[in-house]
XYZ file of C-alpha atoms in Angstrom:
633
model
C 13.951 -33.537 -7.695
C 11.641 -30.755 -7.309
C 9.400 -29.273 -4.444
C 8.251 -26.562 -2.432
C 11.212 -25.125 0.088
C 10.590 -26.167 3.480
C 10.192 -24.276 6.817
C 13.254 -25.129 7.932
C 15.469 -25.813 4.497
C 18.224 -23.023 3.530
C 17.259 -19.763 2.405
C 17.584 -17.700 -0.755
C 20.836 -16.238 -1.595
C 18.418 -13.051 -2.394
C 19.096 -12.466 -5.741
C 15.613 -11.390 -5.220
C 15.694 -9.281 -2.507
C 18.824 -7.587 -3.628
C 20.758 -8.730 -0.864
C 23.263 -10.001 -3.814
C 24.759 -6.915 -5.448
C 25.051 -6.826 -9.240
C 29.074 -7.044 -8.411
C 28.161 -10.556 -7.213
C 26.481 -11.590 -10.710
C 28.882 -12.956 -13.773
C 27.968 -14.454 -17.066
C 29.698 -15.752 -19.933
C 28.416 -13.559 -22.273
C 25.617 -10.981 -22.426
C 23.759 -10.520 -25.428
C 23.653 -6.421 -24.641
C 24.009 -4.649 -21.574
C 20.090 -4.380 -20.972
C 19.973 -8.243 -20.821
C 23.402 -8.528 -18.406
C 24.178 -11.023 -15.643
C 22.985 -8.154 -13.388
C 18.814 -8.531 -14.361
C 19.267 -12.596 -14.078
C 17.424 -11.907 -10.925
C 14.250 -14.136 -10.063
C 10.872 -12.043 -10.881
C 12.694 -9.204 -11.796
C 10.366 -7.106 -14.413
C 11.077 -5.623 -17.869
C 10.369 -2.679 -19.099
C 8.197 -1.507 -22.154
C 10.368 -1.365 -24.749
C 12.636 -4.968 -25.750
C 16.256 -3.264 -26.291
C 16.663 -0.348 -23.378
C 18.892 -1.125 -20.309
C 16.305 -3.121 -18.114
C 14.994 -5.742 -20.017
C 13.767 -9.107 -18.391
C 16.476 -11.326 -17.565
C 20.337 -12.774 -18.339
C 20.352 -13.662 -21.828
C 23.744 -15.150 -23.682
C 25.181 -13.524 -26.828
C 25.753 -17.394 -28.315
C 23.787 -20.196 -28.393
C 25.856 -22.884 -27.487
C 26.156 -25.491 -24.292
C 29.260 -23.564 -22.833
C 26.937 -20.497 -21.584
C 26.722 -20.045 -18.051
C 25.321 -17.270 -15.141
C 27.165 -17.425 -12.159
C 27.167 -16.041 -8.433
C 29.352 -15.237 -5.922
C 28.167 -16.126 -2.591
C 31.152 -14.019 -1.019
C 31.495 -16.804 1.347
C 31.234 -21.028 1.759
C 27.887 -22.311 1.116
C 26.065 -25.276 1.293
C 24.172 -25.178 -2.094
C 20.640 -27.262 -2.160
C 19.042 -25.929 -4.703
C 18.462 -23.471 -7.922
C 14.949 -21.283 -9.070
C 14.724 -20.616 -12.815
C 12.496 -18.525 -14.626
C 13.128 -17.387 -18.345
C 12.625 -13.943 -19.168
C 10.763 -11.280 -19.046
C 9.444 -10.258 -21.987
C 5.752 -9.094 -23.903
C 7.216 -9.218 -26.962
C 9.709 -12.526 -27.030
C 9.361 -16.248 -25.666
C 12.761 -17.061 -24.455
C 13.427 -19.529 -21.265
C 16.189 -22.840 -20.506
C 13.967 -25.939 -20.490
C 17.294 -27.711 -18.882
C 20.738 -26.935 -17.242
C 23.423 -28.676 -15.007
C 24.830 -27.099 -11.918
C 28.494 -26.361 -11.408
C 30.433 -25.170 -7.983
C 33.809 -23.695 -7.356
C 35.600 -21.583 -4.269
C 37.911 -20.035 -7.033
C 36.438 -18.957 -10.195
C 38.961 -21.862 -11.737
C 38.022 -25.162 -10.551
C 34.607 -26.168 -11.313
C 32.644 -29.446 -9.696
C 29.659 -30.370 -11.516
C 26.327 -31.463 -9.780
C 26.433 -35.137 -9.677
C 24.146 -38.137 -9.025
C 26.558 -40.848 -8.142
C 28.946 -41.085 -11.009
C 26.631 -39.391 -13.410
C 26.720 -35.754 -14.340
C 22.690 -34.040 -13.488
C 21.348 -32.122 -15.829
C 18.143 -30.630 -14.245
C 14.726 -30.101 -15.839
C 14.174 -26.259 -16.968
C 11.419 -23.991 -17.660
C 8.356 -24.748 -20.025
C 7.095 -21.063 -19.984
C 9.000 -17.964 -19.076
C 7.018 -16.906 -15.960
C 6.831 -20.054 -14.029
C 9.453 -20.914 -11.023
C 10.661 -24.082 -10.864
C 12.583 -25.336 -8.268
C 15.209 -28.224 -8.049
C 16.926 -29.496 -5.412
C 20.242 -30.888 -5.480
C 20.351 -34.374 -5.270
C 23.245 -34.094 -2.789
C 24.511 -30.181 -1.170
C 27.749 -28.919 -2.871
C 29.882 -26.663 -0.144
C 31.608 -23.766 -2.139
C 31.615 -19.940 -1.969
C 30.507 -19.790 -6.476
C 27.365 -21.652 -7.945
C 27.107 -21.735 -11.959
C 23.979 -22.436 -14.000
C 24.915 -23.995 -17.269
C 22.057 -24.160 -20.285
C 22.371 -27.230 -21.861
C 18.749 -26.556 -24.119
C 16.626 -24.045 -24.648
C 13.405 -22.950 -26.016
C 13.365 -23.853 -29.062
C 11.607 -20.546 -31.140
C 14.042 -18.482 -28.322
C 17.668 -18.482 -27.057
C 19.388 -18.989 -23.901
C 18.018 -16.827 -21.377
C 16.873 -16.952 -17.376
C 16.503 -15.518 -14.093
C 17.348 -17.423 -11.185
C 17.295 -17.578 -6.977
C 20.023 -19.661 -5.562
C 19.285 -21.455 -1.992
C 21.834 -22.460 -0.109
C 23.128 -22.115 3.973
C 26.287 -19.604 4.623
C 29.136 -21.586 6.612
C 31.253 -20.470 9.343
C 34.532 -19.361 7.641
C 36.920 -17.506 9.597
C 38.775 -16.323 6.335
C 36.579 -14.543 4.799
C 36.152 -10.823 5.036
C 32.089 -10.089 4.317
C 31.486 -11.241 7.725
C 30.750 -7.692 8.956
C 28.396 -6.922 5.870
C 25.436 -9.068 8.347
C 22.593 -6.375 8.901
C 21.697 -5.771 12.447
C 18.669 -7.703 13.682
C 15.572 -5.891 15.370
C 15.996 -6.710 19.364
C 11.928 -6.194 18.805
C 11.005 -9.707 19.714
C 8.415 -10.200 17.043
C 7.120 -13.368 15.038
C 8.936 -13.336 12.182
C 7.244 -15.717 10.032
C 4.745 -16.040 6.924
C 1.351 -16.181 9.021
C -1.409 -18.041 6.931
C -5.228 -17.315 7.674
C -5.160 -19.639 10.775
C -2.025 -17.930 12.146
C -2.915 -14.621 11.344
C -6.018 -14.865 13.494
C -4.474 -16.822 16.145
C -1.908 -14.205 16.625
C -4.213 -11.625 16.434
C -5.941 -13.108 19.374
C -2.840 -13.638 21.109
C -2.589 -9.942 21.141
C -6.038 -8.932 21.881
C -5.595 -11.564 25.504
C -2.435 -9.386 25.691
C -3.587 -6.103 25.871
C -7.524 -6.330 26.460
C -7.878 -2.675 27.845
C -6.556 -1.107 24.641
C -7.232 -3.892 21.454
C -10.222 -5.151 19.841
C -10.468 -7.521 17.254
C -13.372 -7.414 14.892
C -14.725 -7.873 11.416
C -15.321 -6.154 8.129
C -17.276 -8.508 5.793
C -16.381 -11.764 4.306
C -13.975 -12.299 1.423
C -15.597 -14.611 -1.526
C -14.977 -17.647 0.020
C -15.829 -17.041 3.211
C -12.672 -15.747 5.429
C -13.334 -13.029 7.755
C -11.458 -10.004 6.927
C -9.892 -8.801 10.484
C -8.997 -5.844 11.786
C -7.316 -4.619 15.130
C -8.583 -2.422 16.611
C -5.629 0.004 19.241
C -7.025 2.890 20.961
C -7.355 3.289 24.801
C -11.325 3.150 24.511
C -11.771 0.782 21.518
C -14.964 0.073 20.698
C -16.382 3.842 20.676
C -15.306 6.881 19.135
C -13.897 9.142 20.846
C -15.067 13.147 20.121
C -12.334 15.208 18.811
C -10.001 11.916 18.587
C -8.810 10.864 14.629
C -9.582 7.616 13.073
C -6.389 5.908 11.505
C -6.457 3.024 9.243
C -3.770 0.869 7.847
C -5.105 -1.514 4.493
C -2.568 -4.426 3.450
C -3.004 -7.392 1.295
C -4.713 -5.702 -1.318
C -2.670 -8.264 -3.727
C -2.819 -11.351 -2.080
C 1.123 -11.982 -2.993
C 1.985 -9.176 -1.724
C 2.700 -10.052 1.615
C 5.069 -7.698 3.258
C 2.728 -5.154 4.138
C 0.582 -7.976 6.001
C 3.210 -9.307 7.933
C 4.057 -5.517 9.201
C 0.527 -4.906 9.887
C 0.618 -8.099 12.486
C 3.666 -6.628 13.409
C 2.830 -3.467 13.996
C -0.167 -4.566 16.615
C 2.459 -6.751 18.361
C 4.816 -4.273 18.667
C 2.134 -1.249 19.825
C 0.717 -3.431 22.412
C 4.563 -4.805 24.214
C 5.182 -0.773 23.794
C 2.246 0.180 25.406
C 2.552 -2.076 28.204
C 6.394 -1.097 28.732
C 5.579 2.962 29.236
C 6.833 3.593 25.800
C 5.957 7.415 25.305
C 5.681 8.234 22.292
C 3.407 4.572 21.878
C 1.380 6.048 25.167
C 0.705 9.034 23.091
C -0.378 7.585 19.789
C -2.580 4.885 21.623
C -3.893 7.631 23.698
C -4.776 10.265 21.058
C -5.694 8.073 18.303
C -7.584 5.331 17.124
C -5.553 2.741 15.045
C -7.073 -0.108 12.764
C -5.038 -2.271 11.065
C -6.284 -4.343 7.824
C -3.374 -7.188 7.535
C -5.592 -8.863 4.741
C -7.975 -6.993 2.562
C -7.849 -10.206 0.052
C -7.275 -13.483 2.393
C -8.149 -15.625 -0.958
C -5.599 -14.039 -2.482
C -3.200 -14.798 0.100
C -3.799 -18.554 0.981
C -3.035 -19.290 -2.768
C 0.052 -17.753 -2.821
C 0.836 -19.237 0.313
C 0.360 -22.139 -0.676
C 3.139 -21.915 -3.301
C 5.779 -20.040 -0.890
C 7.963 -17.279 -1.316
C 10.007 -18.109 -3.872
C 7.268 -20.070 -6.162
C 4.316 -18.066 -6.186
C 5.994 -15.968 -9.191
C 5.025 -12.498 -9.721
C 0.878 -12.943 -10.308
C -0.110 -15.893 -8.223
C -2.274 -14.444 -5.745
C -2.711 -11.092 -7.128
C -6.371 -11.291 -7.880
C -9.292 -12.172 -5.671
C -10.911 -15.939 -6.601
C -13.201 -14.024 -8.614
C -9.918 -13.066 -10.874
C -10.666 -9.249 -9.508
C -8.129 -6.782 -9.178
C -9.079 -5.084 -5.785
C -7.481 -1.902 -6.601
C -9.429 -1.632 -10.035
C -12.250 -2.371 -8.371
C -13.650 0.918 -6.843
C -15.975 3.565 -8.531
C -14.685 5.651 -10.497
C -16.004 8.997 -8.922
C -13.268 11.092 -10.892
C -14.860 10.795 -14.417
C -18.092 12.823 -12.831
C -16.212 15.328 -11.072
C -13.860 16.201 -13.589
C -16.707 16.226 -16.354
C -18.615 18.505 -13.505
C -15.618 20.696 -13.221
C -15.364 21.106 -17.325
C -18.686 22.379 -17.028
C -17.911 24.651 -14.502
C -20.828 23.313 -12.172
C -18.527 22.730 -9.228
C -18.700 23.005 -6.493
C -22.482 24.897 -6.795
C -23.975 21.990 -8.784
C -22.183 19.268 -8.148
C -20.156 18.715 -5.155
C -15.900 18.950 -4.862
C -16.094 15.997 -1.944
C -18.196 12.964 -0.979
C -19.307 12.689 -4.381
C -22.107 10.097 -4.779
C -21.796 6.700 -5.979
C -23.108 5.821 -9.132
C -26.096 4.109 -9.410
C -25.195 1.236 -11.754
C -22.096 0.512 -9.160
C -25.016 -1.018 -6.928
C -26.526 -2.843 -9.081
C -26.551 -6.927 -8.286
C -24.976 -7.855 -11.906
C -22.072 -5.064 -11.580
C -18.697 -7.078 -11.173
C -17.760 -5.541 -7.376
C -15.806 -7.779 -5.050
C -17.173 -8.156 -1.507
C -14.158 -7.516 -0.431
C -14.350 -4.327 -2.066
C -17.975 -3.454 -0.840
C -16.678 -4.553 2.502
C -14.472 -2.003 2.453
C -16.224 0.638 1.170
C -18.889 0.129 4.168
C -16.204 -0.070 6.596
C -15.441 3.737 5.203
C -18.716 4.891 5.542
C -19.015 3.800 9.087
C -15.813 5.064 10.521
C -15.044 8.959 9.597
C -11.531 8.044 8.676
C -8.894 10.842 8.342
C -5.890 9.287 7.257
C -4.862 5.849 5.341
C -1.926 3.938 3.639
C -2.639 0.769 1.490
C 0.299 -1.278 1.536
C 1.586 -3.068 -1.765
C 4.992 -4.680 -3.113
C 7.390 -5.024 -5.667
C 8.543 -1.579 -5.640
C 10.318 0.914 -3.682
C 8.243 4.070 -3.811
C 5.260 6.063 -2.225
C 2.062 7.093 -4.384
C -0.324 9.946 -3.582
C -3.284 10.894 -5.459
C -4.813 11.095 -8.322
C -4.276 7.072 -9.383
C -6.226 8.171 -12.417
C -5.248 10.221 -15.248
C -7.472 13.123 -16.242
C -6.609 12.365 -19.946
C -8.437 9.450 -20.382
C -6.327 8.063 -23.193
C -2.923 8.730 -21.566
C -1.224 5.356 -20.046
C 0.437 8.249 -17.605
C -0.078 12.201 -16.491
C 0.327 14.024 -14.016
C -2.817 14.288 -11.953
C -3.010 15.928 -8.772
C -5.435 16.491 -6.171
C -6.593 20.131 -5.000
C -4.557 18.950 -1.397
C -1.178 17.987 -3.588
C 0.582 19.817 -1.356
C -0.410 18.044 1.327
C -0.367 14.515 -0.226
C 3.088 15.267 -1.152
C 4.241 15.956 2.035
C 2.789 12.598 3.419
C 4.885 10.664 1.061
C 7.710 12.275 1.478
C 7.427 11.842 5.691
C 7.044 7.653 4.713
C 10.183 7.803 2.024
C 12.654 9.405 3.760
C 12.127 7.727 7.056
C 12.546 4.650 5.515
C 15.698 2.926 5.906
C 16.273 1.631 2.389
C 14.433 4.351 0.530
C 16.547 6.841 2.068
C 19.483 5.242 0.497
C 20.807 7.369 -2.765
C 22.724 4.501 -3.084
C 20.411 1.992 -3.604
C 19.648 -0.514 -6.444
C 16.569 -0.035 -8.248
C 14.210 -2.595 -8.313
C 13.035 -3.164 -11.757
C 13.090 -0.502 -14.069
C 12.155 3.114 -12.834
C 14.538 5.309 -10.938
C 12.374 6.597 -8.375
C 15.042 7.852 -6.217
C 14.818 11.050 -8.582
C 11.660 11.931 -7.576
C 12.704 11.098 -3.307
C 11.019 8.112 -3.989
C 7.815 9.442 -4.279
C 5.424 9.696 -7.279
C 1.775 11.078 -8.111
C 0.253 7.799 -8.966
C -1.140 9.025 -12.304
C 1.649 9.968 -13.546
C 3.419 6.260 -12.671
C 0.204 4.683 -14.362
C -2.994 5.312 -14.973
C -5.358 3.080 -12.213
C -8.977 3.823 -12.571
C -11.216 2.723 -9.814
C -8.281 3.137 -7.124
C -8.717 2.735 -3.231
C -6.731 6.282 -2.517
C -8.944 8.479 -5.295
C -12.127 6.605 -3.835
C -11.121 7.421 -0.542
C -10.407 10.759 -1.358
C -13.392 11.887 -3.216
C -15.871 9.520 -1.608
C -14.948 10.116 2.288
C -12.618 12.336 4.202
C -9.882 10.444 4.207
C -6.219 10.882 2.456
C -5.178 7.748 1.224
C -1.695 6.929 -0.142
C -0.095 3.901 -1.384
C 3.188 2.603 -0.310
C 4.903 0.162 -2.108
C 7.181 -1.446 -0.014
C 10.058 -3.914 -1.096
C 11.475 -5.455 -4.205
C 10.355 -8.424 -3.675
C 6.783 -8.927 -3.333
C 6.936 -12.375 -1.318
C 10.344 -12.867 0.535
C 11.588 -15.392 2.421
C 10.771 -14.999 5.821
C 14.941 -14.611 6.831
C 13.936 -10.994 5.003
C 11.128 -10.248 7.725
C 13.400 -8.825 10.436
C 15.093 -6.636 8.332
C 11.470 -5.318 6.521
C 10.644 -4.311 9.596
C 13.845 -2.667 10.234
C 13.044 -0.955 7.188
C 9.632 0.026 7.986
C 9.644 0.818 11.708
C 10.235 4.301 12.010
C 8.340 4.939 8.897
C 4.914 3.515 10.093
C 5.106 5.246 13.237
C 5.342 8.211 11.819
C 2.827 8.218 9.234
C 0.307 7.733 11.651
C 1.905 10.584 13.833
C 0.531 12.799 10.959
C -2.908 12.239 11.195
C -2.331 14.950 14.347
C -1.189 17.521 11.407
C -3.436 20.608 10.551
C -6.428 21.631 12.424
C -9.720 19.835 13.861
C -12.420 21.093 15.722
C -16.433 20.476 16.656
C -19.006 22.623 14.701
C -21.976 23.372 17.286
C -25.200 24.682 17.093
C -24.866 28.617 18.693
C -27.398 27.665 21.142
C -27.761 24.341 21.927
C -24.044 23.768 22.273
C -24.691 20.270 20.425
C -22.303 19.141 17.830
C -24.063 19.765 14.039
C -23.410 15.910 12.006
C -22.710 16.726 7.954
C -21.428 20.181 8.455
C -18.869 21.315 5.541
C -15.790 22.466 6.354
C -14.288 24.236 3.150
C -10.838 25.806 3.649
C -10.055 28.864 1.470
C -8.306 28.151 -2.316
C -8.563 24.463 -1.689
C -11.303 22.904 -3.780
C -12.155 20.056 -1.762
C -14.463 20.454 1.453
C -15.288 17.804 4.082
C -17.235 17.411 6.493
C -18.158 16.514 10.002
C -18.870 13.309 11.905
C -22.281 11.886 13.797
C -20.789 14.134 16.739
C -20.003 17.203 15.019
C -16.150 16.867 15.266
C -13.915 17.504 11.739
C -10.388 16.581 10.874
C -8.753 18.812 7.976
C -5.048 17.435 7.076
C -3.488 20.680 6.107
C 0.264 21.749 6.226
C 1.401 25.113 8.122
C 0.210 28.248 7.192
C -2.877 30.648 7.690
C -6.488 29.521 6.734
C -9.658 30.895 6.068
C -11.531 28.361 7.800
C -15.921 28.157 6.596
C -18.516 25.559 8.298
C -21.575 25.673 6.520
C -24.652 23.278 7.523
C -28.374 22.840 5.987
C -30.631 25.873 8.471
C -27.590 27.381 9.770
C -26.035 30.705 8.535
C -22.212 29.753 7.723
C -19.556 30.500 9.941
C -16.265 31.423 9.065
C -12.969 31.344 11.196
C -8.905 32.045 10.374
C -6.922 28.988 11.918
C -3.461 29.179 11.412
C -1.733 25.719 11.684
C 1.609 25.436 13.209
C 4.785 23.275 12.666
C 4.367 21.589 16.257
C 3.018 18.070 16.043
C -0.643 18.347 17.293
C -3.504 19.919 15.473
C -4.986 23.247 15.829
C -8.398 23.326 17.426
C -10.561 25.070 15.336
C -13.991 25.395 16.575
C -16.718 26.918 14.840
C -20.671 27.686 15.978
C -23.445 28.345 13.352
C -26.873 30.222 14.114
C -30.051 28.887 12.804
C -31.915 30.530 9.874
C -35.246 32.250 10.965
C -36.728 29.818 7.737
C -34.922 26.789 9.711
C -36.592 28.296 12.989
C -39.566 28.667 11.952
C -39.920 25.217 10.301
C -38.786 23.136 13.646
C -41.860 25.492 15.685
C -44.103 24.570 13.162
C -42.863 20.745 13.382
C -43.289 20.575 16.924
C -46.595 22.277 17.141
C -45.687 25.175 19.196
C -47.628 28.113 19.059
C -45.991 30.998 16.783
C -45.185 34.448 18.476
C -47.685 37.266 17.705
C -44.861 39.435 16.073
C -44.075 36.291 13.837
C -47.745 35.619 13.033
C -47.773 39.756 11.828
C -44.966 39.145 9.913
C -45.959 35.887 8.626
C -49.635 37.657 7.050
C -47.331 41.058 5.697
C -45.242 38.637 3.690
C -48.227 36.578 2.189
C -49.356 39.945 1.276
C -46.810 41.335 -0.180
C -46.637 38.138 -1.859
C -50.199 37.734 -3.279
C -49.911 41.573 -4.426
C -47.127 40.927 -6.729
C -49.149 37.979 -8.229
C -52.052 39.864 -8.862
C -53.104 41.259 -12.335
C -52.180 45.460 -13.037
């Protein structure tokens, strides 16, 4: 009997998750360590090569029916069910196609899964990558569940990874009781929120807090759902001069969904804060305006949604409908600008920021999501400073370049001219997280981030052309990183409480630094208004930016001394030393550029007026001196 878990049905054991320890995992036998009861975890992924030490799944040294994989619930359960998968694996086929279920409380005495007087042996896998889900024709109470292979692939051997559901029981005699994580007294919705949900608690929030939330719209994805954002700020609506502009992107990969549940979170959280006097939520709302993306692919989502969190598998979802990876799906700006560079034309001939897009990117016939070209105009009409793009599966934080400058390396490390800077952004998220922080922590597949303080350059992970982060960085002024945030890219919504848990802290304080460095307005000398398009180029750093509609700049940069230069078309450049400080606001660095006499001259001229006598003299000794040097000797 087979089926989709229900709302309300027991949870997974979180084999997943990693809420089960490797301690709690047993097999019979293990073919090598690399394919030990300890990787028989559902989705978990293998590595490259088919013989190191995290390979994709349990697999038994013999090939016979007395094989089994067992877990230790640490406590009485009501079993209902078992998800299989086979393994993991690019270079074998190997998966059970059927298996009977067995339960003990001692390791000793085993009960098999029955229906009525006859022994169940459950239907398997027919691919490696597929869940499937049985249900147990009747629950079995005990505190150890066994899967025993009775057949197998036929071309592989006995192999799987598995979820188990099942409901804890009171028992006063056991002794994990205290091992229960604290629950957030945050009173959140902590559920899976489809497309309908999502926007009905979005609105929910907006009615809420009206005078500092504002729902609105991006673009359409491809078949037609709105792609919302919230809007928190204490003017939304308008920006504010001098004020940053934070964003938040989730959903990327439809399936994975933790980052879209925090981002509806998040808003929910901010606005019950806000309303309660909360101080440091007073300040953020106050000094910054916040949007929040829960759902950059919505098609994406509902798919996996569909499924649920234990049988959309590792892919379902991923892609847009259009079978579009959103995060390959950007211009690649870094080809030109590193080709530039090699010819030693930057930044004179071609420029180190805001590099154009390339023609053939806008062409009807060139494969761009709207989702993606939603995106990209939401960028261009907000002068973002800082961003995170949510993702799952791992544990780790990503900063700039995505792309490596080798073209034909799979990784490299490729940083940005703000490294530095990028670094220190990741590391603020990582540490701050509660299960990041943790030396002690299981990995979740098969890299040990925790070596690098669980934070990586994203080229040197793997090579992403067409990233969000590199497109943000070299196309806009915004720093972009990536944060991937559990294990499990879909959990069971018992795991929401405690992702936020996890997350809390850190997402508050990531957008805390978009107040880090310095920011300023760059005015015309005598008209006092605000210059749009200025460049702002900070000394050694070879990547500029530059000012808003308004005038008013944002330049992340960590503490130290700068050479601060604004530079604008008709103005003479201006150049300033800001020196940024370790306090937690930005330094105001204002700068004011004179007009050119050419630049002067050409606005007269445009408005008609009447040129000064002296200038008129000047004017005719110039065109003389000019058609005297032209004339034949």
């Amino acid at each position: 009997m087979c089926g989709p878990l229900k709302a309300k049905s027991c949870p997974p054991l979180g084999l997943e998750s990693l809420r089960v320890s490797d301690y709690q995992l047993r097999a019979s036998s293990t073919k090598r360590y690399g394919l030990g009861a300890h990787r028989g975890r559902l989705n978990i992924q293998s590595g490259i090569y088919d013989d190191d030490i995290f390979d994709g799944g349990w697999c038994a040294d013999e090939k016979n029916t007395q094989q089994w994989f067992e877990v230790d619930a640490r406590r009485l359960t009501r079993f209902t069910g078992v998800i299989t998968q086979g393994k993991n694996s690019i270079w074998t086929d190997d998966w059970v196609t059927s298996y009977k279920v067995q339960v003990s409380n001692d390791t000793h005495t085993w009960k098999t899964c029955k229906n009525g007087t006859e022994e169940v042996i459950f239907k398997g896998n027919k691919d490696p990558e597929t869940p499937v889900l049985n249900h147990l024709p009747t629950p079995m109470v005990g505190r150890y569940i066994r899967i025993n292979p009775q057949t197998w692939f036929e071309n592989g051997t006995i192999c799987l990874r598995a979820e188990i559901i099942g409901c804890p029981l009171p028992d006063p005699n056991t002794v994990f009781m205290w091992e229960h994580e604290p629950q957030p007294t945050d009173k959140l919705d902590f559920k899976h929120h489809n497309y309908k949900e999502m926007r009905k608690l979005m609105k929910a929030v907006n009615d809420e807090c009206p005078e500092i939330t504002r729902v609105y719209s991006i673009g359409k994805s491809y078949l037609g759902l709105k792609m919302y954002v919230m809007e928190i700020s204490d003017k939304p609506g308008q920006h504010e001069l001098g004020e940053p502009e934070f964003r938040y992107v989730a959903g990327m990969h439809g399936n994975e969904v933790v980052g879209r549940e925090l981002m509806l979170n998040l808003m929910q959280y901010l606005c019950k804060e806000y309303k309660k006097g909360n101080p440091r939520v007073v300040r953020l709302v106050k000094e910054t305006r916040i949007h929040l993306l829960p759902s950059m692919n919505p098609d994406g989502y509902e798919q996996a949604y569909k499924l649920g969190s234990e049988l959309s598998g590792w892919a379902i979802g991923r892609w847009t409908f259009q079978g579009l990876d959103l995060n390959h799906n950007f211009a690649d700006l870094n080809t030109p600008l590193w080709e530039a560079e090699d010819n030693e034309d930057v930044p004179h001939k071609f420029p180190n920021h805001y590099i154009p897009i390339p023609e053939n990117y806008n062409f009807p016939n060139a494969t761009v999501a709207p989702e993606t070209r939603a995106v990209i105009d939401w960028m261009k009409k907000i002068p973002f400073v800082l961003s995170a793009n949510m993702h799952g599966g791992e544990m780790v934080v990503t900063y700039p370049f995505d792309m490596t400058r080798s073209y034909w390396m799979a990784k490299e490390l490729t940083p940005t001219a703000d490294d530095s800077m990028f670094r220190w952004l990741a590391i603020v998220y990582a540490t701050s997280h509660r299960v990041m922080a943790d030396d002690n922590r299981r990995i979740c597949h098969t890299e040990n981030f925790m070596r690098h303080g669980n934070i990586i350059n994203g080229a040197d992970w793997h090579t992403v052309a067409g990233s969000m982060n590199d497109f943000s960085y070299l196309h806009t002024n915004c720093f972009e990183v990536t944060i991937e945030l559990s294990c499990d890219k879909f959990p069971h919504e018992v795991e929401l409480p405690s992702e936020w848990q996890n997350n809390k802290e850190s997402l508050l304080l990531f957008m805390e630094q978009v107040h880090r460095g310095i920011k300023g307005v760059v005015r015309d000398k005598d008209t006092e208004k605000g210059i749009s398009g200025a460049i702002i180029a900070v000394n050694e750093l070879n990547h500029d930016i530059r000012t808003a509609v308004d005038g008013d700049y944002w330049r992340l940069l960590n503490p130290g001394e700068y050479e601060v230069t604004a530079k604008a078309e008709g103005y003479h450049p201006s150049t300033k030393s800001c020196r940024v400080t370790y306090e937690n606001h930005a330094t105001i660095c204002d700068l004011y550029l004179t007009k050119t006499a050419k630049q002067r001259l050409r606005e007269m001229l445009a408005s008609g007026k009447k040129l000064p006598k002296e200038l008129m003299l000047r004017l005719r000794q110039l065109r003389s001196r000019k058609f005297k040097s032209m004339s034949p000797k």
